[in-house]
Tab-separated table of C-alpha atoms in Angstrom:
chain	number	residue	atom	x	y	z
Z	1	UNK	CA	-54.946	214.153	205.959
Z	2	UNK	CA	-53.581	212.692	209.030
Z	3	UNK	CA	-56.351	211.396	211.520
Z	4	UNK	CA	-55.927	212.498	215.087
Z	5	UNK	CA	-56.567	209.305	216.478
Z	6	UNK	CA	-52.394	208.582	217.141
Z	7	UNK	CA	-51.612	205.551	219.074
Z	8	UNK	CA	-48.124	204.520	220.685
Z	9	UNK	CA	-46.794	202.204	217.879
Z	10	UNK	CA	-46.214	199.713	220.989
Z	11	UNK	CA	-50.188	199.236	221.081
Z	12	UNK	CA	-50.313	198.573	217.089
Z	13	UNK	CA	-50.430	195.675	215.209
Z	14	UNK	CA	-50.578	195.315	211.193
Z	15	UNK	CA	-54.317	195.128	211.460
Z	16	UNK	CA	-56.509	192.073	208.813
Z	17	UNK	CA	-57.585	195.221	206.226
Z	18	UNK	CA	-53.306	195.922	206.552
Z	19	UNK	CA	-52.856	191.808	206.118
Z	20	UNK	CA	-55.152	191.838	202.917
Z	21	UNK	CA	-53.341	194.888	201.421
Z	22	UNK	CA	-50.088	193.501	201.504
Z	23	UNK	CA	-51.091	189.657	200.192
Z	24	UNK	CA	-53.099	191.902	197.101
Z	25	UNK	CA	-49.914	193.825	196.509
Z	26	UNK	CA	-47.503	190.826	196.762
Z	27	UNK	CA	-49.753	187.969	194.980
Z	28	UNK	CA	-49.095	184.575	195.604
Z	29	UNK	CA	-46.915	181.933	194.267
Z	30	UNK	CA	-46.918	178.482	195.424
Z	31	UNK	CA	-43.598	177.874	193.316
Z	32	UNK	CA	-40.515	180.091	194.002
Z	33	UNK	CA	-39.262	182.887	191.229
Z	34	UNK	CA	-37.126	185.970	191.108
Z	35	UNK	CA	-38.883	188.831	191.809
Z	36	UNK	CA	-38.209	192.135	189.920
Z	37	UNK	CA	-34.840	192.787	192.889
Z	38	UNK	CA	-33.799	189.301	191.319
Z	39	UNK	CA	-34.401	188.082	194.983
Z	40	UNK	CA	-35.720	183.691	195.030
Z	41	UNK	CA	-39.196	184.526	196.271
Z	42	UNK	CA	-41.743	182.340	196.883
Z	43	UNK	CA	-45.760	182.768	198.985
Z	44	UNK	CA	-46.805	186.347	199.554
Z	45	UNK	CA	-43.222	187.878	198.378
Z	46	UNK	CA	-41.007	185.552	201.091
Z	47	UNK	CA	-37.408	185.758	200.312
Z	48	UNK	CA	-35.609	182.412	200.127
Z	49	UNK	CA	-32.229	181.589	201.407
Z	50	UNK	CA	-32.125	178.197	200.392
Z	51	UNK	CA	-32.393	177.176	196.480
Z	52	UNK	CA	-33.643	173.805	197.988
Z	53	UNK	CA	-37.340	174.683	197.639
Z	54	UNK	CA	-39.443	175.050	194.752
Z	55	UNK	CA	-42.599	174.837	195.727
Z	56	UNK	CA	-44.618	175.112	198.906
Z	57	UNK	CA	-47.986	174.885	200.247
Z	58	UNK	CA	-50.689	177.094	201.139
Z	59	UNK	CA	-50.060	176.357	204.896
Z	60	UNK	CA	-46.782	177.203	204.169
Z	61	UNK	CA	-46.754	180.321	202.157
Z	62	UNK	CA	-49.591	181.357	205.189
Z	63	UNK	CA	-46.760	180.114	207.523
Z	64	UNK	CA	-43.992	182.325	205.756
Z	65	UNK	CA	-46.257	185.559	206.027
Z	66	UNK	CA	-46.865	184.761	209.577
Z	67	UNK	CA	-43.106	185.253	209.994
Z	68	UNK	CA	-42.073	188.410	207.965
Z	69	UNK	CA	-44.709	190.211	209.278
Z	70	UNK	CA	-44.185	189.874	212.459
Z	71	UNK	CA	-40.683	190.783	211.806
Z	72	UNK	CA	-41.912	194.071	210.324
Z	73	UNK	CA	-43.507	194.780	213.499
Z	74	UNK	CA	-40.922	194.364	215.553
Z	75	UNK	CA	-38.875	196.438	213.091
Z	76	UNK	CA	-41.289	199.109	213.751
Z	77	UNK	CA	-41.761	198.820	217.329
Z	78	UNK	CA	-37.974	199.350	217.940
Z	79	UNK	CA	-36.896	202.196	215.701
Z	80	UNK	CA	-40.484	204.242	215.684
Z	81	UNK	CA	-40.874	206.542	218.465
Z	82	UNK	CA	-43.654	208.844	217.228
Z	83	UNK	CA	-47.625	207.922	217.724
Z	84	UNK	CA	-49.025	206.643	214.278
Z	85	UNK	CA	-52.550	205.806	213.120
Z	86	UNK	CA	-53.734	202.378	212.222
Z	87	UNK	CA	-53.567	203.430	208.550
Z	88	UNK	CA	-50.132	204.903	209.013
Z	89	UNK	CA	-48.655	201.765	210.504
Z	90	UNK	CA	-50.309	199.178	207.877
Z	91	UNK	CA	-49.350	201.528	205.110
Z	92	UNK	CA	-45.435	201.506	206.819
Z	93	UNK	CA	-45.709	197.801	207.343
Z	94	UNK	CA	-46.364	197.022	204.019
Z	95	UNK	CA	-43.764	199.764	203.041
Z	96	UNK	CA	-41.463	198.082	205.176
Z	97	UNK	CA	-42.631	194.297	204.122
Z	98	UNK	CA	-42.246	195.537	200.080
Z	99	UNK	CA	-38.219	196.573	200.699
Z	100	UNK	CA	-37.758	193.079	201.684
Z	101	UNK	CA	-35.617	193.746	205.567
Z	102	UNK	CA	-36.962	194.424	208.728
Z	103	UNK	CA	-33.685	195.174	209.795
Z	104	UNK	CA	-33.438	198.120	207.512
Z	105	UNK	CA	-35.492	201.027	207.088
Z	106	UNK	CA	-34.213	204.227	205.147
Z	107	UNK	CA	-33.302	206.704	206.988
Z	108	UNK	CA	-34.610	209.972	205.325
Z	109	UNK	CA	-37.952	208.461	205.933
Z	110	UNK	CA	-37.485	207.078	209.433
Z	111	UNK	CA	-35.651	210.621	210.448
Z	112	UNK	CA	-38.554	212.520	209.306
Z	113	UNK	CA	-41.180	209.949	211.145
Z	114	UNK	CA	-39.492	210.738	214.484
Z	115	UNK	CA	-39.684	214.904	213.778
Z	116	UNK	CA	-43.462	214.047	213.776
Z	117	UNK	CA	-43.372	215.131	210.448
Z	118	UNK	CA	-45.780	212.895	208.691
Z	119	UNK	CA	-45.735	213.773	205.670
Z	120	UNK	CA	-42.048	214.068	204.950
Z	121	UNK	CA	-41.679	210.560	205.635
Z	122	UNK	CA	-44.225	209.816	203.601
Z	123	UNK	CA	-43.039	211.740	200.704
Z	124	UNK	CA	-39.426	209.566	201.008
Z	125	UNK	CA	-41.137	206.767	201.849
Z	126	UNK	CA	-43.294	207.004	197.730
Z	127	UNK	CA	-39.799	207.535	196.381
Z	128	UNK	CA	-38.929	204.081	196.763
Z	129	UNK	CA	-40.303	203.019	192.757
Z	130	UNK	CA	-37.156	201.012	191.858
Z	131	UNK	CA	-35.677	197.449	191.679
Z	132	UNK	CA	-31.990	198.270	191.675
Z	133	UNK	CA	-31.703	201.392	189.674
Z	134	UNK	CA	-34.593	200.369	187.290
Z	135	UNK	CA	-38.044	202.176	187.347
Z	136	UNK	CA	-40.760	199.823	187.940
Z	137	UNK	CA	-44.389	200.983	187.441
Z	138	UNK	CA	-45.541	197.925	189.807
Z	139	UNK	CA	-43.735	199.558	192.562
Z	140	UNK	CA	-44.746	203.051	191.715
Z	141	UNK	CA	-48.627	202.467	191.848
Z	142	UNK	CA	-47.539	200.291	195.271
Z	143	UNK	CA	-46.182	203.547	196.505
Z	144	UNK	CA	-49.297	205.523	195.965
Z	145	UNK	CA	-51.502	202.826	197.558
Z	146	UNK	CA	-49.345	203.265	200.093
Z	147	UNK	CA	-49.820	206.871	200.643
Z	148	UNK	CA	-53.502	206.979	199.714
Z	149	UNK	CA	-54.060	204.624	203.006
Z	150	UNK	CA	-51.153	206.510	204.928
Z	151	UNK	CA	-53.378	209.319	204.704
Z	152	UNK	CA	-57.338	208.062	204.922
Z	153	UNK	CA	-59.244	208.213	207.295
Z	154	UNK	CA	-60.397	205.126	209.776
């Protein structure tokens, strides 16, 4: 169920109870590893570029998190254009956080968000279970946590 309460996605942030839900579904690692995608990964699911760092800090990993999620933000501030509830944004940020590029967002599901229809998007949105073409159950129960806060209540 979608809660009335809509809100220009201009006026949103990815809220502390969003923050949490995203460190708890990306762990943290102090030292950098490949992830499932085979992506160098280090903190709360930061992608490296350089294979000059092997570990980092708490400050750092903090630091790193800081970053990508305020590049998921701004991801969703410029290619949303419907109203979305707090739920519905921290459940897209971490959506979009999980796929690793805040300069991409599939389009099936970001079509269907700007119909208005909800839960469309949504339903593309909980296909996304794979790292390359291989299943992953990690991903698939990600996708449902996703959806179950999607649709709560605040």
């Amino acid at each position: 169920m979608i809660d009335e309460r809509l809100t220009n996605v201009h006026e949103l942030t990815v809220s502390q109870r969003g923050r949490v839900f995203i460190k708890r579904w990306e762990g943290l690692s102090l030292e950098a590893y490949a992830d499932c995608a085979g992506n160098r990964t280090v903190g709360y699911g930061h992608k490296l570029a350089s294979t000059q760092i092997h570990v980092i800090t708490q400050e750092q990993a903090d630091y790193f998190f800081s970053l990508d999620v305020s590049g998921v933000i701004a991801a969703i501030r410029g290619t949303v254009h419907v109203r979305l509830n707090q739920n519905m944004f921290d459940a897209l940020a971490d959506w979009i956080f999980n796929l690793g590029s805040s300069d991409w967002i599939p389009r099936a599901a970001l079509l269907a968000l700007n119909k208005g229809e909800y839960q469309t998007a949504i339903f593309h949105m909980a296909l996304y279970d794979r790292a390359g073409h291989q299943y992953v159950r990690g991903l698939h129960d990600r996708r449902l946590a996703e959806v179950d806060l999607w649709q709560s209540r605040l």
